[in-house]
Every structure is written in C-alpha cells, then in structure tokens.
Amino acid sequence: MSLREAQQLAASRSGQLLAQDAATRAAREMAVSAGQLPDPVLKLGIDNLPVTGPDRLSLGRDFMTMRRIGLMQELPREKKRLLKTERFERDAERAQAQRQLALAGLQQGTALAWLERYYAHAMRALLQQQLEETRLQEQGADIAFREGRGAQADVFAARAAQIELDDRLSQIDRQARNASLMLARWIGADANRSLSGEPMWKTMRDNSHPDAMLSAGELRQHPKLTLSATLVEAAETEARLAQANTKSDWTVEAAYQQRGPAFSNMVSIGISIPLQWDPKNRQNRETAAKLAAVDEARANDADNLQAYEAEVRSLINDWQTGKERIARYTAQMIPVARQRSAAALTAYRVGKGDLASVLAARRDELTARIQALGLELETARLWAQLNYLKPDNSIGPSAFAVTSESSKGQP
C-alpha cells in the first residue's frame, strides 16, 4: 500500500468530508430560498358582526357586516434579498474552506502514520540483521572459549549485546504497532497491509521553492487562511445587510368584502410601512455592531496570516536543516562508523583486538544508522506537515459541486 493509496482510502471513508459537503449543499439550497419573495398570506374574516340586538349574529341584515377575503404580500427590497442570498453563499464558502482544511488534515495525518510505520519497519529490519550477526558472534565466542582459544568475557559481551538488541527490537515493535493503530484510525483494517514505495521527503509536492511557499498569494491559498478570509467576507455581508435594514420594507394588502344582498360589496387596498421611530438606538446600533464585527474579523485575519507565516517559516527551516543533517550522516557519519567497525573486526581476526571492541564498534555503527533513520523520519514528518498544508485535491472524493437543479431560481 503506497502513501497515495492510503490517503485515498482515508478520504473515501471520511465522515468529516461528507459532513462538510452536506453543510455546503444546505447553505446553497438556503441561498436560493433566501432570494425569493416571502409567501403571500391569505386572510379570511368577518368584520362588524352584531352580537346584541335583533340582528345578533346575522351576516346579512346589518349594512356594516362584511365577509372578507384578502391577500397580503410582504415586499422586501431587492437589495436585501440579494444580500441574504450572499450571506448563505458565504456560509457555503466557509463550509468548503472547512472541507479543504479537513482534507488537508486527513492527508497529513495519514502521511504521518504511514511514515511512522514505514520507518519503524526499516529500523526493525536493520536491528534484525544486526541481531543475527550478534547471535553468530556469540556462538563463535562460545565455541572459541570451549576450545580454549577465547576468553569467557567475549561470550558475556556478545550475550549482553544480544540482550540490548532484543530490547531495542521490542521498542521498535511497539512503535510499529502504535503506527499501525494510528494508520487504522484513518483507513481501518487496511492498516495491516504491507507498505510499498518510498517517502518523497526531499521535495514538495509541486516542487515549490521555499521562498515561493512564503509568498502572500501562496499562503492565502492554504485552507486555514482561506477559512479566515471567508469569515471576513461573511462579516462584511452581515454589515451590508444591517445597513440595508435601515430602510423599511413595504407590505401590500388587498381584500374583497361581501355584505348582505341589500348592500353593496366592497374592495379594500392598503400598504403597511414600519416606522423606524428610534433609528439612533436600534438600526444604527445594529449597523455599528456589525461594522465592529468586521473590524474584529479583519484583525483576526491579519493576525492569523502573521502567525501562519511564522509557522511555515519554522517548518521550512527545520525541514531544510534536517536534509542537511541527513546528508552529513550519509556522507560522513555512517561511512566512518562502518570503517571503524571493519577495522575492529580485522584487528580481532588477526589477534590484535578483542570481541568486545568489535561489538562496541558494531553497536556504534548500528546506532549511527538508527540515528540516520530517526533523523530521516523526523525530516519526513516535517515534509508531510509542509506538503499537506494544502490538500492534494487529486486524492479522494471530488469537492461538492452544486447541481443545476439546486441552482434554479437563484437570483
């Protein structure tokens, strides 16, 4: 199972992505609804019905008694309806930004677990190889001691080295099991499959130069900052809607009134206009509150940009330093440790050294190689954090797209 396949499996079984798709769909359906006129109101009634006297409860004898049927229609201003639609569109954009953030987190988490397991198995293979060599050395030391050609201390040294390797192997097995458990959190039972491929920790997904990754335009494409920007746009829309509410909407009404057969029927037409009698303490206060919310959102967005840029700079610095250290281990540290180990073994074979020195040299070589793998894992973690700050949208289910039916009737 390659890293890409693991991420594909994680995306296909993610409930969080489905939830954000549903939230997007809900917001866009509401955007269409918000742009329509309110439903008209059917009004039925009886006016001026006598309740005393000889005409009590009569619908036709008193000239003022009328049976009424009418319609009332509220007429919100077109600008308000458009702003209400825009408000729900902002909700949809926020849901999509949250989806991208969730997808990036999913891909990053899967990559980290995959890398942990990959390097745990690499370290285990290295330790297993060294353990086999140490067992052979122990057998050889035991035979030499029994034949009087070696010291008993060499036997004990080999056994101690074997016990130490067994202990380190147990630690690596624990790390591998934990990595499998974390991978199972993302992909389920497939976490037990063997891994294939190698981590591409030396370069970013799009081969971006580190300086290019820090440009304002590049940073703004990251889901964290996209989400922050959508919150600013939502606050601005709310402020414009509050300003539009400073102008009253009209309501029109028409009614047909039927009286008794001896009297004429009538028609009534009316217009209702709310009176904003205290705008200083109501509408103006609401508008001021929404404008203050815009200032808050913008300040938070600017702070988020600064904090995020510092975080990315730190990750890039650590990643580049890790690559430099790995190159140093590969080109210098491990070759020197290997040469020392070979020299100790040669000296032992010609009788100028003891087995303890050989084991110590081999242990130091193994430690250097384990440290190199550990450093490579650390650098690979940084690579995963950087590489999936933005999601790879070619992996996993496609983002939600509004169907033509759900867009019908949108103003």
mmCIF file of C-alpha atoms in Angstrom:
data_model
loop_
_atom_site.group_PDB
_atom_site.id
_atom_site.type_symbol
_atom_site.label_atom_id
_atom_site.label_comp_id
_atom_site.label_asym_id
_atom_site.label_seq_id
_atom_site.Cartn_x
_atom_site.Cartn_y
_atom_site.Cartn_z
ATOM 1 C CA MET A 1 0.000 0.000 0.000
ATOM 2 C CA SER A 2 1.568 3.253 -1.149
ATOM 3 C CA LEU A 3 1.176 6.541 0.702
ATOM 4 C CA ARG A 4 -1.113 7.856 -2.022
ATOM 5 C CA GLU A 5 -3.330 4.767 -1.816
ATOM 6 C CA ALA A 6 -3.541 5.116 1.968
ATOM 7 C CA GLN A 7 -4.625 8.739 1.608
ATOM 8 C CA GLN A 8 -7.205 7.733 -0.996
ATOM 9 C CA LEU A 9 -8.640 5.140 1.400
ATOM 10 C CA ALA A 10 -8.719 7.676 4.228
ATOM 11 C CA ALA A 11 -10.574 10.217 2.084
ATOM 12 C CA SER A 12 -13.090 7.641 0.861
ATOM 13 C CA ARG A 13 -14.130 6.681 4.409
ATOM 14 C CA SER A 14 -14.057 10.135 5.997
ATOM 15 C CA GLY A 15 -17.331 11.181 7.610
ATOM 16 C CA GLN A 16 -15.999 14.700 8.120
ATOM 17 C CA LEU A 17 -15.732 15.319 4.380
ATOM 18 C CA LEU A 18 -19.296 14.077 3.887
ATOM 19 C CA ALA A 19 -20.459 16.381 6.681
ATOM 20 C CA GLN A 20 -18.846 19.430 5.087
ATOM 21 C CA ASP A 21 -20.316 18.513 1.692
ATOM 22 C CA ALA A 22 -23.749 18.338 3.323
ATOM 23 C CA ALA A 23 -23.177 21.708 5.023
ATOM 24 C CA THR A 24 -22.234 23.229 1.665
ATOM 25 C CA ARG A 25 -25.292 21.773 -0.002
ATOM 26 C CA ALA A 26 -27.552 23.052 2.794
ATOM 27 C CA ALA A 27 -26.128 26.577 2.588
ATOM 28 C CA ARG A 28 -26.528 26.772 -1.188
ATOM 29 C CA GLU A 29 -30.090 25.500 -1.039
ATOM 30 C CA MET A 30 -30.824 28.197 1.544
ATOM 31 C CA ALA A 31 -29.155 30.782 -0.695
ATOM 32 C CA VAL A 32 -31.726 30.060 -3.415
ATOM 33 C CA SER A 33 -34.596 30.213 -0.925
ATOM 34 C CA ALA A 34 -33.406 33.455 0.674
ATOM 35 C CA GLY A 35 -33.521 35.284 -2.661
ATOM 36 C CA GLN A 36 -37.236 34.697 -3.171
ATOM 37 C CA LEU A 37 -40.171 36.842 -2.074
ATOM 38 C CA PRO A 38 -41.924 35.661 1.097
ATOM 39 C CA ASP A 39 -45.062 33.581 0.585
ATOM 40 C CA PRO A 40 -48.265 35.641 0.275
ATOM 41 C CA VAL A 41 -50.677 35.483 3.201
ATOM 42 C CA LEU A 42 -54.317 34.513 2.656
ATOM 43 C CA LYS A 43 -56.605 36.410 5.030
ATOM 44 C CA LEU A 44 -60.169 35.378 5.816
ATOM 45 C CA GLY A 45 -62.501 37.108 8.270
ATOM 46 C CA ILE A 46 -65.832 38.630 9.240
ATOM 47 C CA ASP A 47 -65.990 42.314 10.073
ATOM 48 C CA ASN A 48 -68.574 44.121 12.199
ATOM 49 C CA LEU A 49 -70.664 41.099 13.155
ATOM 50 C CA PRO A 50 -73.550 42.166 15.547
ATOM 51 C CA VAL A 51 -73.517 40.337 18.857
ATOM 52 C CA THR A 52 -76.552 42.029 20.522
ATOM 53 C CA GLY A 53 -79.984 43.255 19.462
ATOM 54 C CA PRO A 54 -82.407 41.832 16.871
ATOM 55 C CA ASP A 55 -79.592 41.421 14.268
ATOM 56 C CA ARG A 56 -77.403 39.409 16.650
ATOM 57 C CA LEU A 57 -75.063 37.004 14.735
ATOM 58 C CA SER A 58 -76.723 37.848 11.423
ATOM 59 C CA LEU A 59 -74.388 38.032 8.407
ATOM 60 C CA GLY A 60 -76.744 39.901 6.084
ATOM 61 C CA ARG A 61 -79.143 42.207 7.917
ATOM 62 C CA ASP A 62 -76.737 44.869 9.182
ATOM 63 C CA PHE A 63 -75.196 47.020 6.447
ATOM 64 C CA MET A 64 -71.811 47.109 8.231
ATOM 65 C CA THR A 65 -71.365 43.339 8.438
ATOM 66 C CA MET A 66 -68.919 42.017 5.832
ATOM 67 C CA ARG A 67 -67.372 38.666 4.946
ATOM 68 C CA ARG A 68 -63.825 39.346 3.935
ATOM 69 C CA ILE A 69 -61.194 37.510 1.820
ATOM 70 C CA GLY A 70 -57.853 39.064 1.018
ATOM 71 C CA LEU A 71 -54.159 38.636 0.222
ATOM 72 C CA MET A 72 -51.188 40.249 1.916
ATOM 73 C CA GLN A 73 -47.707 40.304 0.382
ATOM 74 C CA GLU A 74 -44.527 41.489 2.059
ATOM 75 C CA LEU A 75 -42.142 43.151 -0.411
ATOM 76 C CA PRO A 76 -38.558 43.071 0.894
ATOM 77 C CA ARG A 77 -36.247 45.289 -1.056
ATOM 78 C CA GLU A 78 -34.335 43.508 -3.828
ATOM 79 C CA LYS A 79 -31.006 44.555 -2.313
ATOM 80 C CA LYS A 80 -31.919 42.840 0.951
ATOM 81 C CA ARG A 81 -32.869 39.632 -0.817
ATOM 82 C CA LEU A 82 -29.602 39.626 -2.731
ATOM 83 C CA LEU A 83 -27.666 40.210 0.486
ATOM 84 C CA LYS A 84 -29.496 37.365 2.231
ATOM 85 C CA THR A 85 -28.560 35.125 -0.695
ATOM 86 C CA GLU A 86 -24.971 36.309 -0.445
ATOM 87 C CA ARG A 87 -24.919 35.566 3.281
ATOM 88 C CA PHE A 88 -25.756 31.905 2.676
ATOM 89 C CA GLU A 89 -23.256 31.757 -0.183
ATOM 90 C CA ARG A 90 -20.642 32.895 2.322
ATOM 91 C CA ASP A 91 -21.751 30.041 4.588
ATOM 92 C CA ALA A 92 -21.227 27.647 1.664
ATOM 93 C CA GLU A 93 -17.750 29.071 1.039
ATOM 94 C CA ARG A 94 -16.927 28.682 4.720
ATOM 95 C CA ALA A 95 -18.087 25.049 4.648
ATOM 96 C CA GLN A 96 -15.927 24.404 1.587
ATOM 97 C CA ALA A 97 -12.915 26.029 3.280
ATOM 98 C CA GLN A 98 -13.526 23.807 6.306
ATOM 99 C CA ARG A 99 -13.731 20.820 3.971
ATOM 100 C CA GLN A 100 -10.355 21.716 2.436
ATOM 101 C CA LEU A 101 -8.900 22.117 5.911
ATOM 102 C CA ALA A 102 -10.315 18.726 6.918
ATOM 103 C CA LEU A 103 -8.941 17.117 3.749
ATOM 104 C CA ALA A 104 -5.503 18.611 4.363
ATOM 105 C CA GLY A 105 -5.559 17.362 7.962
ATOM 106 C CA LEU A 106 -6.676 13.917 6.807
ATOM 107 C CA GLN A 107 -3.907 13.656 4.223
ATOM 108 C CA GLN A 108 -1.327 14.967 6.668
ATOM 109 C CA GLY A 109 -2.424 12.614 9.462
ATOM 110 C CA THR A 110 -2.423 9.623 7.112
ATOM 111 C CA ALA A 111 1.033 10.553 5.815
ATOM 112 C CA LEU A 112 2.442 10.876 9.333
ATOM 113 C CA ALA A 113 1.079 7.470 10.377
ATOM 114 C CA TRP A 114 2.293 5.866 7.128
ATOM 115 C CA LEU A 115 5.759 7.331 7.609
ATOM 116 C CA GLU A 116 5.932 6.197 11.242
ATOM 117 C CA ARG A 117 5.139 2.646 10.205
ATOM 118 C CA TYR A 118 7.469 2.750 7.195
ATOM 119 C CA TYR A 119 10.480 3.829 9.236
ATOM 120 C CA ALA A 120 9.632 1.544 12.145
ATOM 121 C CA HIS A 121 9.839 -1.407 9.751
ATOM 122 C CA ALA A 122 13.081 -0.051 8.256
ATOM 123 C CA MET A 123 14.619 0.216 11.727
ATOM 124 C CA ARG A 124 13.353 -3.242 12.621
ATOM 125 C CA ALA A 125 14.979 -4.767 9.531
ATOM 126 C CA LEU A 126 18.265 -3.096 10.453
ATOM 127 C CA LEU A 127 18.093 -4.326 14.046
ATOM 128 C CA GLN A 128 17.110 -7.829 12.939
ATOM 129 C CA GLN A 129 20.150 -8.004 10.676
ATOM 130 C CA GLN A 130 22.424 -6.850 13.472
ATOM 131 C CA LEU A 131 20.788 -9.301 15.872
ATOM 132 C CA GLU A 132 21.538 -12.220 13.552
ATOM 133 C CA GLU A 133 25.172 -11.136 13.316
ATOM 134 C CA THR A 134 25.405 -10.839 17.085
ATOM 135 C CA ARG A 135 23.980 -14.339 17.585
ATOM 136 C CA LEU A 136 26.597 -15.744 15.234
ATOM 137 C CA GLN A 137 29.287 -13.824 17.121
ATOM 138 C CA GLU A 138 28.006 -15.212 20.404
ATOM 139 C CA GLN A 139 28.127 -18.761 19.019
ATOM 140 C CA GLY A 140 31.630 -18.202 17.711
ATOM 141 C CA ALA A 141 32.793 -16.744 21.041
ATOM 142 C CA ASP A 142 31.277 -19.666 22.935
ATOM 143 C CA ILE A 143 32.990 -22.225 20.674
ATOM 144 C CA ALA A 144 36.301 -20.384 20.963
ATOM 145 C CA PHE A 145 36.005 -20.303 24.753
ATOM 146 C CA ARG A 146 35.215 -24.021 24.927
ATOM 147 C CA GLU A 147 38.216 -24.789 22.731
ATOM 148 C CA GLY A 148 40.466 -22.570 24.835
ATOM 149 C CA ARG A 149 41.024 -20.017 22.076
ATOM 150 C CA GLY A 150 38.957 -17.228 23.547
ATOM 151 C CA ALA A 151 38.003 -15.501 26.787
ATOM 152 C CA GLN A 152 34.742 -16.034 28.650
ATOM 153 C CA ALA A 153 34.335 -12.244 28.773
ATOM 154 C CA ASP A 154 33.790 -12.300 24.987
ATOM 155 C CA VAL A 155 30.873 -14.699 25.458
ATOM 156 C CA PHE A 156 29.273 -12.457 28.049
ATOM 157 C CA ALA A 157 29.899 -9.369 25.905
ATOM 158 C CA ALA A 158 28.145 -10.998 22.944
ATOM 159 C CA ARG A 159 25.228 -12.073 25.115
ATOM 160 C CA ALA A 160 24.896 -8.578 26.581
ATOM 161 C CA ALA A 161 24.908 -7.098 23.075
ATOM 162 C CA GLN A 162 22.208 -9.567 22.036
ATOM 163 C CA ILE A 163 20.029 -8.684 25.042
ATOM 164 C CA GLU A 164 20.425 -4.982 24.268
ATOM 165 C CA LEU A 165 19.394 -5.569 20.650
ATOM 166 C CA ASP A 166 16.380 -7.633 21.765
ATOM 167 C CA ASP A 167 15.323 -4.744 23.997
ATOM 168 C CA ARG A 168 15.704 -2.207 21.207
ATOM 169 C CA LEU A 169 13.769 -4.528 18.922
ATOM 170 C CA SER A 170 10.896 -4.573 21.437
ATOM 171 C CA GLN A 171 10.848 -0.766 21.434
ATOM 172 C CA ILE A 172 10.749 -0.663 17.637
ATOM 173 C CA ASP A 173 7.937 -3.241 17.580
ATOM 174 C CA ARG A 174 5.979 -1.032 19.976
ATOM 175 C CA GLN A 175 6.487 1.960 17.680
ATOM 176 C CA ALA A 176 5.378 -0.101 14.675
ATOM 177 C CA ARG A 177 2.219 -1.274 16.465
ATOM 178 C CA ASN A 178 1.386 2.281 17.521
ATOM 179 C CA ALA A 179 1.933 3.477 13.954
ATOM 180 C CA SER A 180 -0.418 0.763 12.672
ATOM 181 C CA LEU A 181 -3.041 1.795 15.224
ATOM 182 C CA MET A 182 -2.781 5.422 14.131
ATOM 183 C CA LEU A 183 -2.975 4.402 10.478
ATOM 184 C CA ALA A 184 -6.062 2.309 11.274
ATOM 185 C CA ARG A 185 -7.669 5.476 12.665
ATOM 186 C CA TRP A 186 -7.626 6.803 9.094
ATOM 187 C CA ILE A 187 -8.018 3.737 6.869
ATOM 188 C CA GLY A 188 -9.405 0.955 9.075
ATOM 189 C CA ALA A 189 -8.407 -2.677 8.583
ATOM 190 C CA ASP A 190 -6.236 -1.833 5.555
ATOM 191 C CA ALA A 191 -3.647 -0.525 8.019
ATOM 192 C CA ASN A 192 -2.360 -4.102 8.382
ATOM 193 C CA ARG A 193 -1.335 -4.307 4.729
ATOM 194 C CA SER A 194 2.336 -4.159 3.812
ATOM 195 C CA LEU A 195 3.695 -0.835 2.556
ATOM 196 C CA SER A 196 5.148 -0.068 -0.846
ATOM 197 C CA GLY A 197 7.024 2.842 -2.343
ATOM 198 C CA GLU A 198 9.287 5.342 -0.606
ATOM 199 C CA PRO A 199 8.530 8.695 1.035
ATOM 200 C CA MET A 200 9.426 11.638 -1.178
ATOM 201 C CA TRP A 201 10.594 13.846 1.674
ATOM 202 C CA LYS A 202 13.263 15.733 -0.271
ATOM 203 C CA THR A 203 10.914 17.874 -2.383
ATOM 204 C CA MET A 204 7.473 19.392 -2.046
ATOM 205 C CA ARG A 205 4.513 18.060 -3.997
ATOM 206 C CA ASP A 206 4.586 20.862 -6.562
ATOM 207 C CA ASN A 207 8.395 21.304 -6.365
ATOM 208 C CA SER A 208 7.870 24.799 -4.981
ATOM 209 C CA HIS A 209 10.914 26.714 -3.849
ATOM 210 C CA PRO A 210 10.693 27.519 -0.123
ATOM 211 C CA ASP A 211 10.638 31.255 -0.859
ATOM 212 C CA ALA A 212 7.690 30.767 -3.219
ATOM 213 C CA MET A 213 5.804 28.938 -0.475
ATOM 214 C CA LEU A 214 6.043 32.067 1.683
ATOM 215 C CA SER A 215 4.568 34.494 -0.830
ATOM 216 C CA ALA A 216 1.344 36.166 0.247
ATOM 217 C CA GLY A 217 -0.542 34.712 -2.700
ATOM 218 C CA GLU A 218 0.654 31.173 -1.949
ATOM 219 C CA LEU A 219 -0.125 31.434 1.752
ATOM 220 C CA ARG A 220 -3.614 32.741 1.032
ATOM 221 C CA GLN A 221 -4.399 29.507 -0.829
ATOM 222 C CA HIS A 222 -3.921 27.480 2.340
ATOM 223 C CA PRO A 223 -7.214 26.334 3.900
ATOM 224 C CA LYS A 224 -6.528 27.926 7.295
ATOM 225 C CA LEU A 225 -6.213 31.376 5.756
ATOM 226 C CA THR A 226 -8.964 30.743 3.224
ATOM 227 C CA LEU A 227 -11.286 29.983 6.123
ATOM 228 C CA SER A 228 -10.145 33.145 7.885
ATOM 229 C CA ALA A 229 -10.853 35.190 4.735
ATOM 230 C CA THR A 230 -14.361 33.723 4.400
ATOM 231 C CA LEU A 231 -15.117 34.853 7.952
ATOM 232 C CA VAL A 232 -14.143 38.406 6.955
ATOM 233 C CA GLU A 233 -16.369 38.265 3.871
ATOM 234 C CA ALA A 234 -19.275 36.900 5.920
ATOM 235 C CA ALA A 235 -18.911 39.721 8.442
ATOM 236 C CA GLU A 236 -18.862 42.294 5.622
ATOM 237 C CA THR A 237 -22.035 40.815 4.145
ATOM 238 C CA GLU A 238 -23.761 40.972 7.547
ATOM 239 C CA ALA A 239 -22.727 44.631 7.839
ATOM 240 C CA ARG A 240 -24.169 45.472 4.415
ATOM 241 C CA LEU A 241 -27.380 43.672 5.325
ATOM 242 C CA ALA A 242 -27.634 45.676 8.552
ATOM 243 C CA GLN A 243 -27.174 48.892 6.557
ATOM 244 C CA ALA A 244 -29.894 47.783 4.132
ATOM 245 C CA ASN A 245 -32.235 47.181 7.080
ATOM 246 C CA THR A 246 -32.137 50.892 7.878
ATOM 247 C CA LYS A 247 -34.726 51.247 5.077
ATOM 248 C CA SER A 248 -38.145 49.761 5.794
ATOM 249 C CA ASP A 249 -39.838 47.131 3.633
ATOM 250 C CA TRP A 250 -43.409 47.576 2.422
ATOM 251 C CA THR A 251 -46.324 45.218 2.767
ATOM 252 C CA VAL A 252 -49.312 45.486 0.382
ATOM 253 C CA GLU A 253 -52.774 44.059 1.050
ATOM 254 C CA ALA A 254 -55.975 43.732 -0.985
ATOM 255 C CA ALA A 255 -59.326 42.410 0.278
ATOM 256 C CA TYR A 256 -62.813 41.774 -1.117
ATOM 257 C CA GLN A 257 -65.683 42.307 1.374
ATOM 258 C CA GLN A 258 -69.145 40.888 0.839
ATOM 259 C CA ARG A 259 -72.189 42.304 2.631
ATOM 260 C CA GLY A 260 -75.846 41.345 2.728
ATOM 261 C CA PRO A 261 -77.929 41.256 -0.505
ATOM 262 C CA ALA A 262 -79.380 44.696 0.229
ATOM 263 C CA PHE A 263 -75.990 46.326 0.423
ATOM 264 C CA SER A 264 -73.055 46.929 -1.904
ATOM 265 C CA ASN A 265 -69.905 44.770 -1.766
ATOM 266 C CA MET A 266 -66.586 46.498 -1.190
ATOM 267 C CA VAL A 267 -62.876 46.288 -2.003
ATOM 268 C CA SER A 268 -60.059 47.423 0.302
ATOM 269 C CA ILE A 269 -56.421 48.137 -0.635
ATOM 270 C CA GLY A 270 -53.703 49.037 1.833
ATOM 271 C CA ILE A 271 -49.961 49.487 2.297
ATOM 272 C CA SER A 272 -48.072 48.922 5.555
ATOM 273 C CA ILE A 273 -44.734 50.630 6.240
ATOM 274 C CA PRO A 274 -42.859 50.031 9.534
ATOM 275 C CA LEU A 275 -41.956 53.300 11.232
ATOM 276 C CA GLN A 276 -38.360 53.378 12.402
ATOM 277 C CA TRP A 277 -39.101 55.838 15.123
ATOM 278 C CA ASP A 278 -35.817 55.409 17.052
ATOM 279 C CA PRO A 279 -33.102 54.519 14.496
ATOM 280 C CA LYS A 280 -30.388 56.035 16.682
ATOM 281 C CA ASN A 281 -30.844 53.333 19.306
ATOM 282 C CA ARG A 282 -31.968 50.462 17.080
ATOM 283 C CA GLN A 283 -30.980 50.279 13.399
ATOM 284 C CA ASN A 284 -27.891 52.444 13.793
ATOM 285 C CA ARG A 285 -26.746 50.437 16.810
ATOM 286 C CA GLU A 286 -27.149 47.172 14.893
ATOM 287 C CA THR A 287 -25.182 48.554 11.959
ATOM 288 C CA ALA A 288 -22.405 49.746 14.286
ATOM 289 C CA ALA A 289 -22.246 46.313 15.900
ATOM 290 C CA LYS A 290 -21.906 44.586 12.529
ATOM 291 C CA LEU A 291 -19.197 47.026 11.425
ATOM 292 C CA ALA A 292 -17.323 46.336 14.659
ATOM 293 C CA ALA A 293 -17.595 42.611 13.887
ATOM 294 C CA VAL A 294 -15.985 43.327 10.500
ATOM 295 C CA ASP A 295 -13.067 45.078 12.232
ATOM 296 C CA GLU A 296 -12.722 42.091 14.549
ATOM 297 C CA ALA A 297 -12.697 39.615 11.653
ATOM 298 C CA ARG A 298 -10.123 41.641 9.732
ATOM 299 C CA ALA A 299 -7.848 41.966 12.756
ATOM 300 C CA ASN A 300 -8.080 38.218 13.409
ATOM 301 C CA ASP A 301 -7.355 37.511 9.750
ATOM 302 C CA ALA A 302 -4.237 39.703 9.784
ATOM 303 C CA ASP A 303 -3.033 38.039 12.983
ATOM 304 C CA ASN A 304 -3.725 34.584 11.534
ATOM 305 C CA LEU A 305 -1.636 35.453 8.475
ATOM 306 C CA GLN A 306 1.321 36.558 10.594
ATOM 307 C CA ALA A 307 1.150 33.510 12.873
ATOM 308 C CA TYR A 308 0.747 31.119 9.950
ATOM 309 C CA GLU A 309 3.657 32.639 8.040
ATOM 310 C CA ALA A 310 5.881 32.242 11.114
ATOM 311 C CA GLU A 311 4.743 28.624 11.474
ATOM 312 C CA VAL A 312 5.523 27.844 7.828
ATOM 313 C CA ARG A 313 8.924 29.563 8.050
ATOM 314 C CA SER A 314 9.769 27.450 11.089
ATOM 315 C CA LEU A 315 8.706 24.236 9.344
ATOM 316 C CA ILE A 316 10.761 25.100 6.241
ATOM 317 C CA ASN A 317 13.810 25.910 8.370
ATOM 318 C CA ASP A 318 13.564 22.632 10.294
ATOM 319 C CA TRP A 319 12.968 20.651 7.087
ATOM 320 C CA GLN A 320 15.991 22.132 5.313
ATOM 321 C CA THR A 321 18.188 21.620 8.393
ATOM 322 C CA GLY A 322 17.018 18.009 8.575
ATOM 323 C CA LYS A 323 18.019 17.420 4.950
ATOM 324 C CA GLU A 324 21.468 18.873 5.640
ATOM 325 C CA ARG A 325 21.944 16.610 8.680
ATOM 326 C CA ILE A 326 20.828 13.522 6.749
ATOM 327 C CA ALA A 327 23.351 14.328 4.018
ATOM 328 C CA ARG A 328 26.049 14.635 6.683
ATOM 329 C CA TYR A 329 25.130 11.290 8.248
ATOM 330 C CA THR A 330 25.026 9.588 4.836
ATOM 331 C CA ALA A 331 28.279 11.037 3.517
ATOM 332 C CA GLN A 332 30.356 11.160 6.729
ATOM 333 C CA MET A 333 28.986 9.660 9.926
ATOM 334 C CA ILE A 334 27.886 6.239 8.668
ATOM 335 C CA PRO A 335 30.974 5.632 6.443
ATOM 336 C CA VAL A 336 33.306 6.479 9.345
ATOM 337 C CA ALA A 337 31.385 4.164 11.693
ATOM 338 C CA ARG A 338 31.483 1.392 9.070
ATOM 339 C CA GLN A 339 35.249 1.831 8.614
ATOM 340 C CA ARG A 340 35.814 1.701 12.367
ATOM 341 C CA SER A 341 33.726 -1.461 12.622
ATOM 342 C CA ALA A 342 35.686 -3.105 9.780
ATOM 343 C CA ALA A 343 38.994 -2.101 11.396
ATOM 344 C CA ALA A 344 37.934 -3.558 14.762
ATOM 345 C CA LEU A 345 36.878 -6.806 13.097
ATOM 346 C CA THR A 346 40.175 -7.079 11.194
ATOM 347 C CA ALA A 347 42.139 -6.483 14.386
ATOM 348 C CA TYR A 348 40.123 -9.195 16.172
ATOM 349 C CA ARG A 349 40.714 -11.699 13.389
ATOM 350 C CA VAL A 350 44.479 -11.231 13.467
ATOM 351 C CA GLY A 351 44.571 -11.430 17.246
ATOM 352 C CA LYS A 352 45.241 -7.746 17.926
ATOM 353 C CA GLY A 353 41.833 -6.927 19.351
ATOM 354 C CA ASP A 354 39.057 -8.442 21.434
ATOM 355 C CA LEU A 355 35.451 -9.245 20.620
ATOM 356 C CA ALA A 356 34.184 -6.541 22.965
ATOM 357 C CA SER A 357 35.829 -3.888 20.774
ATOM 358 C CA VAL A 358 34.237 -5.411 17.693
ATOM 359 C CA LEU A 359 30.813 -5.443 19.346
ATOM 360 C CA ALA A 360 31.256 -1.874 20.552
ATOM 361 C CA ALA A 361 32.214 -0.726 17.041
ATOM 362 C CA ARG A 362 29.287 -2.603 15.502
ATOM 363 C CA ARG A 363 26.979 -1.110 18.140
ATOM 364 C CA ASP A 364 28.208 2.387 17.308
ATOM 365 C CA GLU A 365 27.709 1.738 13.605
ATOM 366 C CA LEU A 366 24.197 0.455 14.233
ATOM 367 C CA THR A 367 23.464 3.476 16.425
ATOM 368 C CA ALA A 368 24.628 5.809 13.651
ATOM 369 C CA ARG A 369 22.417 4.057 11.106
ATOM 370 C CA ILE A 370 19.441 4.054 13.500
ATOM 371 C CA GLN A 371 20.018 7.743 14.219
ATOM 372 C CA ALA A 372 20.113 8.425 10.482
ATOM 373 C CA LEU A 373 16.779 6.650 10.045
ATOM 374 C CA GLY A 374 15.365 8.523 13.037
ATOM 375 C CA LEU A 375 16.553 11.811 11.575
ATOM 376 C CA GLU A 376 15.073 10.843 8.224
ATOM 377 C CA LEU A 377 11.748 10.085 9.949
ATOM 378 C CA GLU A 378 11.821 13.459 11.706
ATOM 379 C CA THR A 379 12.547 15.207 8.410
ATOM 380 C CA ALA A 380 9.844 13.187 6.669
ATOM 381 C CA ARG A 381 7.352 14.313 9.341
ATOM 382 C CA LEU A 382 8.254 17.936 8.594
ATOM 383 C CA TRP A 383 7.861 17.188 4.883
ATOM 384 C CA ALA A 384 4.364 15.799 5.493
ATOM 385 C CA GLN A 385 3.365 18.838 7.540
ATOM 386 C CA LEU A 386 4.617 21.176 4.808
ATOM 387 C CA ASN A 387 3.485 19.139 1.821
ATOM 388 C CA TYR A 388 -0.088 18.889 3.084
ATOM 389 C CA LEU A 389 -0.624 22.387 4.404
ATOM 390 C CA LYS A 390 -2.781 22.471 1.288
ATOM 391 C CA PRO A 391 -4.716 19.346 0.339
ATOM 392 C CA ASP A 392 -3.907 17.371 -2.769
ATOM 393 C CA ASN A 393 -7.310 17.534 -4.443
ATOM 394 C CA SER A 394 -6.350 14.793 -6.876
ATOM 395 C CA ILE A 395 -6.629 12.393 -3.922
ATOM 396 C CA GLY A 396 -10.018 11.488 -2.511
ATOM 397 C CA PRO A 397 -13.620 12.322 -3.407
ATOM 398 C CA SER A 398 -14.117 15.428 -5.501
ATOM 399 C CA ALA A 399 -15.314 18.584 -3.864
ATOM 400 C CA PHE A 400 -19.039 19.230 -3.765
ATOM 401 C CA ALA A 401 -20.475 20.837 -6.872
ATOM 402 C CA VAL A 402 -23.904 22.406 -6.995
ATOM 403 C CA THR A 403 -26.253 20.709 -9.416
ATOM 404 C CA SER A 404 -28.165 22.682 -11.964
ATOM 405 C CA GLU A 405 -31.429 21.831 -10.205
ATOM 406 C CA SER A 406 -30.285 23.303 -6.896
ATOM 407 C CA SER A 407 -29.220 26.472 -8.693
ATOM 408 C CA LYS A 408 -32.543 27.033 -10.439
ATOM 409 C CA GLY A 409 -34.381 30.142 -9.355
ATOM 410 C CA GLN A 410 -31.317 31.741 -7.779
ATOM 411 C CA PRO A 411 -31.492 35.484 -8.339
#
